[in-house]
Structure formats: structure tokens, C-alpha cells
CSV table of C-alpha atoms in Angstrom, one decimal:
chain,number,residue,atom,x,y,z
A,1,MET,CA,112.8,121.0,75.1
A,2,SER,CA,114.1,118.4,77.6
A,3,ASN,CA,113.3,119.0,81.2
A,4,VAL,CA,115.2,121.6,83.1
A,5,ASP,CA,117.1,119.9,85.8
A,6,TRP,CA,117.8,121.5,89.0
A,7,GLU,CA,121.4,121.4,90.5
A,8,GLY,CA,121.2,121.0,94.1
A,9,ASN,CA,118.0,119.2,94.4
A,10,GLU,CA,119.7,115.8,95.7
A,11,GLU,CA,120.7,117.7,98.8
A,12,THR,CA,117.0,117.9,100.1
A,13,HIS,CA,116.7,114.2,100.4
A,14,GLY,CA,119.0,114.0,103.4
A,15,ASP,CA,118.6,117.3,105.1
A,16,PRO,CA,115.8,117.8,107.6
A,17,ASP,CA,116.2,121.4,107.5
A,18,GLU,CA,115.8,121.5,103.6
A,19,GLN,CA,113.0,119.3,104.0
A,20,ARG,CA,111.1,121.6,106.2
A,21,VAL,CA,111.4,124.5,103.9
A,22,LEU,CA,110.3,122.5,100.9
A,23,PHE,CA,107.3,121.1,102.7
A,24,GLY,CA,106.3,124.6,103.9
A,25,ALA,CA,106.3,125.6,100.2
A,26,LEU,CA,104.4,122.6,98.9
A,27,ASP,CA,101.9,122.7,101.7
A,28,SER,CA,101.3,126.4,100.9
A,29,PHE,CA,100.7,125.8,97.4
A,30,TYR,CA,98.3,123.1,98.6
A,31,GLN,CA,96.5,125.3,101.1
A,32,TYR,CA,96.3,128.2,98.7
A,33,ALA,CA,92.7,128.3,98.1
A,34,LYS,CA,91.4,127.6,101.7
A,35,VAL,CA,93.5,130.3,103.1
A,36,ALA,CA,92.8,132.8,100.4
A,37,HIS,CA,88.9,132.1,100.7
A,38,PHE,CA,89.0,132.6,104.2
A,39,ASN,CA,91.2,135.8,104.3
A,40,THR,CA,89.7,137.5,101.2
A,41,THR,CA,86.1,136.8,101.2
A,42,HIS,CA,85.0,134.9,104.6
A,43,LEU,CA,86.2,137.7,106.8
A,44,ARG,CA,84.7,140.3,104.5
A,45,ARG,CA,81.2,138.7,104.7
A,46,GLN,CA,81.5,138.7,108.4
A,47,SER,CA,82.4,142.5,108.4
A,48,PHE,CA,79.6,143.0,105.7
A,49,TYR,CA,76.9,141.3,107.9
A,50,ALA,CA,77.9,143.5,110.8
A,51,LEU,CA,76.8,146.6,108.9
A,52,PRO,CA,73.6,148.3,110.0
A,53,ARG,CA,70.8,146.8,108.2
A,54,ALA,CA,69.8,149.7,106.0
A,55,HIS,CA,73.5,150.0,105.0
A,56,LEU,CA,73.8,146.2,104.3
A,57,GLU,CA,70.7,146.2,101.9
A,58,LEU,CA,72.0,149.4,100.1
A,59,LEU,CA,75.2,147.6,99.3
A,60,ALA,CA,73.7,144.3,98.6
A,61,SER,CA,71.8,145.9,95.7
A,62,PRO,CA,72.7,147.2,92.4
A,63,PRO,CA,74.8,148.8,91.1
A,64,PHE,CA,76.9,147.8,94.3
A,65,SER,CA,76.0,144.1,94.6
A,66,TYR,CA,78.7,143.7,97.2
A,67,LEU,CA,77.8,140.0,97.9
A,68,ASP,CA,77.9,139.2,94.2
A,69,THR,CA,81.4,140.7,94.0
A,70,LEU,CA,82.5,138.5,96.9
A,71,ASN,CA,81.1,135.5,95.1
A,72,ALA,CA,83.1,136.7,92.0
A,73,VAL,CA,86.2,136.8,94.0
A,74,ASP,CA,85.6,133.3,95.2
A,75,ASP,CA,85.5,132.1,91.7
A,76,ALA,CA,88.5,134.0,90.8
A,77,ILE,CA,90.4,132.4,93.8
A,78,ASP,CA,89.3,129.0,92.4
A,79,LYS,CA,90.8,129.6,89.1
A,80,ASN,CA,94.0,130.9,90.8
A,81,ALA,CA,94.2,127.5,92.8
A,82,GLU,CA,94.1,125.4,89.6
A,83,LEU,CA,97.5,126.9,88.9
A,84,SER,CA,98.5,126.5,92.6
A,85,LEU,CA,97.6,122.9,92.7
A,86,ALA,CA,99.2,122.3,89.2
A,87,ILE,CA,102.4,123.5,90.9
A,88,TRP,CA,102.0,121.5,93.9
A,89,GLN,CA,101.3,118.4,92.1
A,90,ALA,CA,104.4,118.8,89.9
A,91,GLY,CA,106.4,119.6,93.0
A,92,LEU,CA,105.6,116.3,94.4
A,93,GLU,CA,106.5,114.4,91.3
A,94,SER,CA,109.7,116.4,91.1
A,95,PHE,CA,110.8,115.3,94.4
A,96,GLY,CA,109.3,111.8,94.4
A,97,ILE,CA,106.8,112.5,97.2
A,98,PRO,CA,103.7,110.7,97.6
A,99,PRO,CA,100.5,113.0,97.6
A,100,HIS,CA,98.8,111.2,100.6
A,101,PRO,CA,100.4,110.7,103.9
A,102,ASN,CA,99.6,107.1,104.2
A,103,ALA,CA,101.3,106.2,100.9
A,104,PRO,CA,104.6,104.4,101.2
A,105,GLN,CA,107.6,106.8,101.1
A,106,PRO,CA,111.2,106.0,101.9
A,107,LYS,CA,112.7,109.3,101.7
A,108,TYR,CA,110.1,111.9,103.1
A,109,PRO,CA,107.9,112.3,106.0
A,110,ASP,CA,104.5,113.7,105.9
A,111,TRP,CA,104.6,117.2,104.0
A,112,GLN,CA,100.9,118.3,104.9
A,113,GLY,CA,100.4,121.0,107.6
A,114,LYS,CA,103.8,122.4,107.4
A,115,ALA,CA,103.1,125.7,105.8
A,116,THR,CA,103.6,128.8,108.1
A,117,SER,CA,101.7,132.2,107.6
A,118,LEU,CA,105.1,133.4,105.8
A,119,ASP,CA,104.8,130.5,103.4
A,120,MET,CA,101.1,131.3,102.5
A,121,GLU,CA,102.2,134.9,101.7
A,122,LYS,CA,105.0,133.6,99.4
A,123,ALA,CA,102.6,131.3,97.6
A,124,ARG,CA,100.3,134.0,96.9
A,125,SER,CA,103.1,136.5,95.9
A,126,THR,CA,104.5,133.8,93.6
A,127,LEU,CA,101.1,133.3,91.8
A,128,ARG,CA,100.9,137.2,91.4
A,129,GLN,CA,104.5,137.0,89.7
A,130,PHE,CA,103.2,134.9,86.9
A,131,TYR,CA,101.6,138.2,85.8
A,132,ARG,CA,105.1,139.9,85.3
A,133,ASP,CA,106.8,136.9,84.1
A,134,TRP,CA,104.5,134.7,82.0
A,135,SER,CA,101.6,136.9,80.7
A,136,GLU,CA,101.2,139.0,77.6
A,137,GLU,CA,100.2,142.0,79.9
A,138,GLY,CA,103.4,141.7,81.8
A,139,LYS,CA,105.5,142.2,78.7
A,140,THR,CA,106.0,145.9,79.5
A,141,GLU,CA,107.5,145.2,82.8
A,142,ARG,CA,109.7,142.6,81.4
A,143,GLU,CA,110.8,144.6,78.5
A,144,ALA,CA,111.9,147.6,81.0
A,145,CYS,CA,114.2,145.3,82.8
A,146,TYR,CA,115.1,142.6,80.5
A,147,GLN,CA,115.7,144.5,77.2
A,148,PRO,CA,118.8,146.4,78.8
A,149,VAL,CA,120.5,142.9,79.7
A,150,LEU,CA,119.7,141.4,76.2
A,151,LYS,CA,121.2,144.5,74.5
A,152,ALA,CA,124.3,144.3,76.5
A,153,LEU,CA,124.8,140.6,75.8
A,154,GLU,CA,124.1,141.0,72.1
A,155,ASP,CA,126.8,143.9,71.9
A,156,GLU,CA,129.2,141.5,73.7
A,157,ARG,CA,128.6,138.6,71.4
A,158,LEU,CA,129.0,140.9,68.6
A,159,ALA,CA,132.3,142.1,69.9
A,160,ARG,CA,133.3,138.5,70.4
A,161,SER,CA,132.4,137.7,66.8
A,162,GLY,CA,129.5,135.6,67.6
A,163,SER,CA,131.2,133.1,69.8
A,164,LYS,CA,129.0,131.1,72.3
A,165,MET,CA,128.6,132.7,75.7
A,166,ARG,CA,127.7,131.1,79.0
A,167,VAL,CA,125.4,133.4,81.1
A,168,LEU,CA,124.3,133.2,84.9
A,169,VAL,CA,121.3,134.6,86.3
A,170,PRO,CA,121.4,134.7,90.0
A,171,GLY,CA,117.8,135.3,91.7
A,172,ALA,CA,116.3,133.9,88.7
A,173,GLY,CA,112.7,133.8,90.1
A,174,LEU,CA,110.2,132.2,87.8
A,175,ALA,CA,113.0,132.0,85.0
A,176,ARG,CA,111.7,134.2,82.4
A,177,LEU,CA,114.8,136.1,81.8
A,178,VAL,CA,116.7,132.8,81.8
A,179,PHE,CA,114.4,131.5,79.0
A,180,ASP,CA,114.4,134.7,77.0
A,181,LEU,CA,118.3,134.6,77.1
A,182,CYS,CA,118.3,130.9,75.9
A,183,CYS,CA,116.0,131.9,73.1
A,184,ALA,CA,118.5,134.6,72.2
A,185,GLY,CA,121.2,132.0,71.7
A,186,PHE,CA,123.0,132.2,75.1
A,187,ASP,CA,123.7,129.2,77.3
A,188,THR,CA,122.0,130.3,80.5
A,189,GLU,CA,122.0,129.0,84.1
A,190,GLY,CA,119.6,130.3,86.5
A,191,ASN,CA,120.1,130.3,90.3
A,192,GLU,CA,117.4,130.4,92.9
A,193,ILE,CA,117.3,129.8,96.6
A,194,SER,CA,113.4,130.0,97.1
A,195,TYR,CA,111.5,126.7,96.9
A,196,HIS,CA,108.3,128.7,96.1
A,197,GLN,CA,110.1,130.2,93.0
A,198,LEU,CA,111.7,127.0,92.0
A,199,LEU,CA,108.5,124.9,92.3
A,200,ALA,CA,106.7,127.5,90.1
A,201,SER,CA,109.4,127.9,87.6
A,202,SER,CA,109.9,124.2,87.2
A,203,TYR,CA,106.0,123.7,86.6
A,204,ILE,CA,106.0,126.4,84.0
A,205,LEU,CA,109.0,125.2,82.1
A,206,ASN,CA,108.6,121.4,82.4
A,207,TYR,CA,105.0,120.4,83.1
A,208,CYS,CA,102.8,122.9,81.7
A,209,ASN,CA,101.2,121.5,78.7
A,210,ASP,CA,100.3,124.5,76.5
A,211,SER,CA,100.3,128.3,76.3
A,212,HIS,CA,97.3,130.0,77.9
A,213,ALA,CA,96.8,127.0,80.1
A,214,HIS,CA,95.7,128.8,83.2
A,215,THR,CA,93.7,131.8,84.0
A,216,LEU,CA,95.1,134.1,86.5
A,217,PHE,CA,93.5,136.8,88.5
A,218,PRO,CA,96.7,138.7,89.7
A,219,TRP,CA,94.8,141.5,91.7
A,220,VAL,CA,91.9,139.7,93.3
A,221,HIS,CA,93.4,139.5,96.7
A,222,SER,CA,93.2,143.2,97.7
A,223,PHE,CA,90.1,145.4,97.5
A,224,SER,CA,92.2,148.7,97.7
A,225,ASN,CA,92.8,151.4,94.8
A,226,HIS,CA,90.5,149.8,92.0
A,227,ARG,CA,88.9,152.2,89.8
A,228,ASN,CA,86.2,149.9,88.9
A,229,ARG,CA,85.2,146.2,89.8
A,230,SER,CA,86.4,145.2,86.3
A,231,ASN,CA,89.8,146.1,87.0
A,232,HIS,CA,89.8,144.3,90.3
A,233,LEU,CA,88.7,141.2,88.6
A,234,LYS,CA,90.8,141.5,85.6
A,235,CYS,CA,92.4,138.1,84.5
A,236,VAL,CA,95.4,137.2,82.5
A,237,GLN,CA,96.3,134.0,80.5
A,238,ILE,CA,99.5,132.3,81.3
A,239,PRO,CA,101.8,131.3,80.1
A,240,ASP,CA,101.8,133.6,77.3
A,241,LEU,CA,103.7,131.1,75.1
A,242,HIS,CA,104.6,127.4,75.6
A,243,PRO,CA,108.4,127.3,76.6
A,244,GLY,CA,109.2,123.9,75.2
A,245,THR,CA,107.5,124.5,71.8
A,246,THR,CA,109.1,128.1,71.6
A,247,LEU,CA,112.6,127.1,72.4
A,248,GLY,CA,112.3,124.0,70.3
A,249,SER,CA,111.4,126.0,67.2
A,250,ILE,CA,114.3,128.3,67.6
A,251,LYS,CA,117.4,127.1,65.4
A,252,ASN,CA,120.3,128.4,67.4
A,253,GLY,CA,118.8,128.6,70.8
A,254,GLY,CA,121.0,128.1,74.0
A,255,GLU,CA,121.0,125.4,76.7
A,256,MET,CA,119.1,126.1,79.9
A,257,SER,CA,119.6,124.7,83.5
A,258,MET,CA,118.6,125.7,86.8
A,259,SER,CA,120.3,125.5,90.4
A,260,ALA,CA,118.5,125.4,93.6
A,261,SER,CA,121.0,126.5,96.1
A,262,ASP,CA,122.4,129.5,98.0
A,263,PHE,CA,124.1,131.9,95.4
A,264,LEU,CA,127.1,132.6,97.7
A,265,LEU,CA,127.9,129.1,98.8
A,266,LEU,CA,127.6,127.6,95.3
A,267,TYR,CA,129.2,130.2,93.2
A,268,GLY,CA,131.9,131.4,95.5
A,269,ASP,CA,133.6,128.1,95.7
A,270,GLU,CA,136.7,127.0,93.6
A,271,ARG,CA,134.7,124.7,91.3
A,272,HIS,CA,133.0,127.5,89.9
A,273,LYS,CA,135.8,129.9,89.4
A,274,ASP,CA,136.2,131.5,86.0
A,275,THR,CA,133.2,129.7,84.5
A,276,PHE,CA,130.9,132.3,83.0
A,277,ASP,CA,131.2,135.0,80.3
A,278,VAL,CA,128.4,137.1,81.8
A,279,VAL,CA,126.6,137.3,85.2
A,280,ALA,CA,123.3,139.2,84.7
A,281,THR,CA,121.5,140.4,87.7
A,282,VAL,CA,117.9,141.8,87.7
A,283,PHE,CA,116.3,143.0,90.8
A,284,PHE,CA,118.8,140.9,92.7
A,285,LEU,CA,121.7,143.0,94.3
A,286,ASP,CA,119.3,144.5,97.0
A,287,THR,CA,118.6,141.0,98.2
A,288,ALA,CA,122.1,141.0,99.7
A,289,PRO,CA,122.5,141.5,103.6
A,290,ASN,CA,126.4,142.3,102.5
A,291,ILE,CA,126.6,143.4,99.1
A,292,ILE,CA,130.4,142.8,99.1
A,293,ARG,CA,129.8,139.0,99.3
A,294,TYR,CA,127.9,139.1,96.3
A,295,ILE,CA,130.2,141.0,94.2
A,296,GLU,CA,133.0,138.5,95.4
A,297,ALA,CA,131.0,135.7,94.4
A,298,ILE,CA,130.3,137.2,91.0
A,299,ARG,CA,134.0,137.8,90.6
A,300,ASN,CA,134.8,134.4,91.5
A,301,CYS,CA,132.7,132.8,88.8
A,302,LEU,CA,133.2,135.1,86.0
A,303,GLN,CA,136.1,134.7,83.4
A,304,PRO,CA,138.6,137.5,83.3
A,305,GLY,CA,137.2,140.0,80.9
A,306,GLY,CA,133.7,138.9,81.7
A,307,LEU,CA,130.6,141.1,82.0
A,308,PHE,CA,128.6,141.8,85.0
A,309,VAL,CA,125.4,143.5,83.9
A,310,ASN,CA,122.8,144.9,86.2
A,311,VAL,CA,119.3,146.3,86.5
A,312,GLY,CA,117.4,147.2,89.4
A,313,PRO,CA,116.7,149.3,92.3
A,314,LEU,CA,118.1,149.4,95.9
A,315,LEU,CA,115.3,148.2,98.0
A,316,TRP,CA,117.6,146.8,100.6
A,317,HIS,CA,115.7,143.5,101.8
A,318,PHE,CA,117.2,143.5,105.2
A,319,GLU,CA,117.1,147.1,106.0
A,320,ASN,CA,114.4,146.8,108.9
A,321,ASN,CA,116.1,143.9,110.7
A,322,ALA,CA,117.3,144.7,114.2
A,323,PRO,CA,121.0,145.1,114.3
A,324,GLY,CA,122.7,141.9,114.9
A,325,GLN,CA,119.6,139.7,114.0
A,326,HIS,CA,120.1,139.0,110.2
A,327,GLY,CA,121.1,135.2,110.2
A,328,HIS,CA,119.6,134.6,113.7
A,329,GLU,CA,115.9,134.7,112.7
A,330,LYS,CA,113.7,131.6,113.5
A,331,GLY,CA,114.4,129.1,110.8
A,332,SER,CA,117.5,130.9,109.3
A,333,ALA,CA,120.4,128.9,108.3
A,334,SER,CA,122.3,130.0,111.5
A,335,GLU,CA,120.1,127.8,113.6
A,336,LYS,CA,121.6,124.8,111.9
A,337,SER,CA,125.1,125.6,112.7
A,338,PRO,CA,127.4,127.5,115.4
A,339,ASP,CA,128.5,131.1,114.8
A,340,ARG,CA,131.2,131.5,112.2
A,341,SER,CA,133.1,134.4,110.9
A,342,PRO,CA,132.1,135.3,107.3
A,343,ASP,CA,135.5,135.0,106.1
A,344,LYS,CA,135.7,131.2,106.9
A,345,SER,CA,135.4,128.8,104.2
A,346,ASP,CA,132.5,127.0,106.0
A,347,ALA,CA,130.6,130.3,106.0
A,348,ARG,CA,126.8,130.1,105.8
A,349,GLY,CA,126.3,132.0,102.5
A,350,ILE,CA,123.5,134.6,102.6
A,351,ALA,CA,122.9,133.7,106.2
A,352,ASP,CA,126.1,135.2,107.3
A,353,PRO,CA,125.8,137.8,110.1
A,354,GLY,CA,126.2,141.6,109.2
A,355,THR,CA,124.3,143.8,106.9
A,356,VAL,CA,124.9,147.1,105.2
A,357,GLU,CA,122.9,149.5,102.9
A,358,LEU,CA,124.7,151.6,100.3
A,359,THR,CA,123.7,154.2,97.7
A,360,ASP,CA,123.7,153.7,94.0
A,361,ASP,CA,126.8,155.9,93.7
A,362,GLU,CA,128.6,153.8,96.4
A,363,VAL,CA,127.8,150.6,94.8
A,364,VAL,CA,129.3,151.6,91.4
A,365,VAL,CA,132.5,152.9,93.4
A,366,LEU,CA,132.3,149.5,95.4
A,367,ILE,CA,132.2,147.5,92.0
A,368,GLU,CA,135.3,149.2,90.6
A,369,LYS,CA,137.2,148.7,93.9
A,370,LEU,CA,136.5,145.0,93.8
A,371,GLY,CA,138.0,144.2,90.4
A,372,PHE,CA,135.7,145.6,87.7
A,373,ASP,CA,135.7,148.6,85.3
A,374,ILE,CA,132.3,150.4,84.6
A,375,GLU,CA,131.9,150.5,80.8
A,376,LYS,CA,128.2,151.9,80.8
A,377,ARG,CA,125.9,153.3,83.4
A,378,ASP,CA,122.4,154.7,83.0
A,379,PHE,CA,119.9,155.8,85.7
A,380,GLY,CA,116.2,156.3,85.8
A,381,ILE,CA,114.8,153.2,83.8
A,382,THR,CA,111.1,153.2,84.6
A,383,ALA,CA,110.6,149.9,86.0
A,384,PRO,CA,107.2,148.8,87.6
A,385,TYR,CA,107.3,145.5,89.3
A,386,ILE,CA,103.9,143.6,89.6
A,387,GLN,CA,102.1,146.6,89.2
A,388,ASP,CA,98.4,146.9,88.0
A,389,PRO,CA,98.5,149.6,85.5
A,390,GLU,CA,94.9,150.5,86.2
A,391,SER,CA,95.4,150.9,90.0
A,392,MET,CA,94.8,154.2,91.8
A,393,LEU,CA,98.2,153.6,93.5
A,394,GLN,CA,101.4,153.3,91.2
A,395,ASN,CA,104.6,152.2,92.7
A,396,THR,CA,107.3,152.4,89.9
A,397,PHE,CA,111.1,152.1,90.5
A,398,LYS,CA,113.7,154.2,88.7
A,399,ALA,CA,116.1,151.6,88.3
A,400,SER,CA,119.8,151.6,87.8
A,401,HIS,CA,121.6,150.0,84.9
A,402,TRP,CA,125.3,149.4,84.4
A,403,VAL,CA,127.7,147.0,82.7
A,404,ALA,CA,131.1,146.3,84.3
A,405,ARG,CA,133.9,144.2,83.1
A,406,LYS,CA,136.2,142.1,85.3
A,407,ARG,CA,139.9,143.1,85.3
């Protein structure tokens, strides 16, 4: 399989704001081990040694051996760091950025020291997401959300007598659904705005040399709700398969591409009008500040008669923003340009002001009012999301699934 190019990369070279976001992501993967060691074990050692001496001695001895546990956690973080640094190195290579600040570099200033605390949290979360998308153990989570999409697309292909279909996956994340659809013979384009996700997906698709190349400890950062220490220190091998080898062995596999851009700005334009047969959204719609804008962009890039397939909950990502503050957060797109009406052609995409949260029933009615016919609707799909199945705390979504056709 040839490298999966990112449409939109070229914009980063000349945009200082884009560079700042990219550098924050790169630096967060680079700093992962140092920050994780400090937050996860160093502070706990300090707290442990502050215990009364008798309590400390009790817990330092078997069967607790708490200090040995902290050492094991440090070892696990070091293994996670091998993956994190591999993502960092591949990212530098992808963007032509020298790894050392003193190296000659015509395009970029120094990337080091740019990560914020939010960047660090995103890096840690991205590493955990490999459990869901690229481990054998995450297969149950993937099947719950991806199989309804695959089934809808297979049915549509059959109805079209096996004709080739072009699919868009907004919010593609680590690109496993994009990959699975390509393996099933669909020409698939993924779209993602997060540099953390883009760097990680590019590494796994383009640079990782083999299956089981990395050992990941997905639950090691939290000490809560573990039944036993073995669960806490459970590891998985990623990726569960080698993407290039797997896709190359499939006779009628589809074409794969990724775009690094704001979904609304890219797919709501005239150039992308009527270009896709299917838009598949999985755990994506609730990332919308204004879901009408999402649906309008999807309608724009779908061909007449095309399918809009959705699976996911409605955990509205901007629900807790203060009224009027969406699009005005520090570092948001609105800092780069004056206030504009969301109806203007130069709107800021996802950073446009205004938010709204609807129920599942209301979303379905909205879909119909904006030019679609609902052909299938299910509710209550059990869908865990990066969930330790052995944890004492189980958070599981009851996801909605529907298939709509553009009129």
C-alpha cells in the first residue's frame, strides 16, 4: 500500500496558527514519558512517603508491594513512550521538520516546548485510543459501531449491482473505519481536524513496519476502579494487523485517502458538491456546535440519492461552554479573524459562534427537514468507548443508528 497522503498539509507551511497547533501536538508526543512519569508515579511516591511510617511499611510489603507497583507503572509508561516517540518521529518526517532545534530548517521555527496541558491530555488520550481501533482486544468496540455502517454500505452496493462507491468518513480519528471500508472494497476518504489524531493515524498507516510492533498499556494512567493489579497493568499489542500488508493482499480493495482540515470548510464548498455516494458518521455528530451546519455540509457533498449513515450517542461536546463563548476560546479559530456571520461564505467552520443541543428524536426530524428520507432507524446499540471490560466502572453508550437518503 502506498502512503496515505493528507490533503490540506500544505497549508501548515505558511500559517503560523496552524504551525502552533501542529507544534503543540508534536511536542506533546515527545514529552509524553516525562509528563506521565511525573503525574502518574512521581506525585504518588511523594504521597506514599507522607503516610505514617507504620502504614508505609505495611503497604510496601507483600502482598501490596506498592512501590513495586509504581515501578511497574513506570516501566509501562516507558513502553507506551516507544509508540509516542514513533508517532513524533514520523510526524517530523511527514512535515519535513528537523528533530533538533539547531538544525537548518527553511520552513519551521523550533517546535520544542510548545505543548500545553491540554495537548498533553490529548496525546495520552490518543495513545489509549489505539486500544479501541488497533488492538485485537478492541474488536468488540469496533464491531458494535462499525458493523452497522458496513452492513448499510454492503446493502447499498448490492442495490447498485456492485458498482464502485465513494465514501467519506468525517471525524476519522485513527482511521480504522476508513481502513476497514477500504478492505471491504469501498473508495474511502477520511477527514480529521485534530493533529494528534492525524499524526497517530499517519504513523500506523504509513510508517509502522509490522503487526504487534508496539506494546500498549491503555489503563496504566489511572489507579481507580481496578479489580486487581493485573487488570491495571494489562497490555495489548498494536496494531492487530499490518495495514499495508493486509490491504495489499485484498484483490478488490478500495482506494484510501485522508484530509487534514475543518470538515465544514472543506466539504461545504462548491468543489466538493455531489462528490460522495455515502457519508458515514460514527461518534461524530455530537462534536457539532451547530448540527445544522454539519448536516448542510453532508448534504452538499453527497450525490442526489446518496446515503447518510450514522452511529453514535449525543454527548454534545460544547454543552458546558458558557453561552456565547464557543469560538472565542483562547487559541480558537476566532482569534485569527474578526467576527463574521455563520451564513457568510468566509465563515470559520466549526469555530462559527452559536451552539445548540438536540435530542435523538429531534436530530432525526432535522435530518428529514434538511433534505433526507430516513430509511432505517435503530436505537440502543450497546457501544462502549475505550472501556476496560474488567473495570469496576462501566460506561457504555446506547447508541443511535440510522440510514438516510438524500432527496
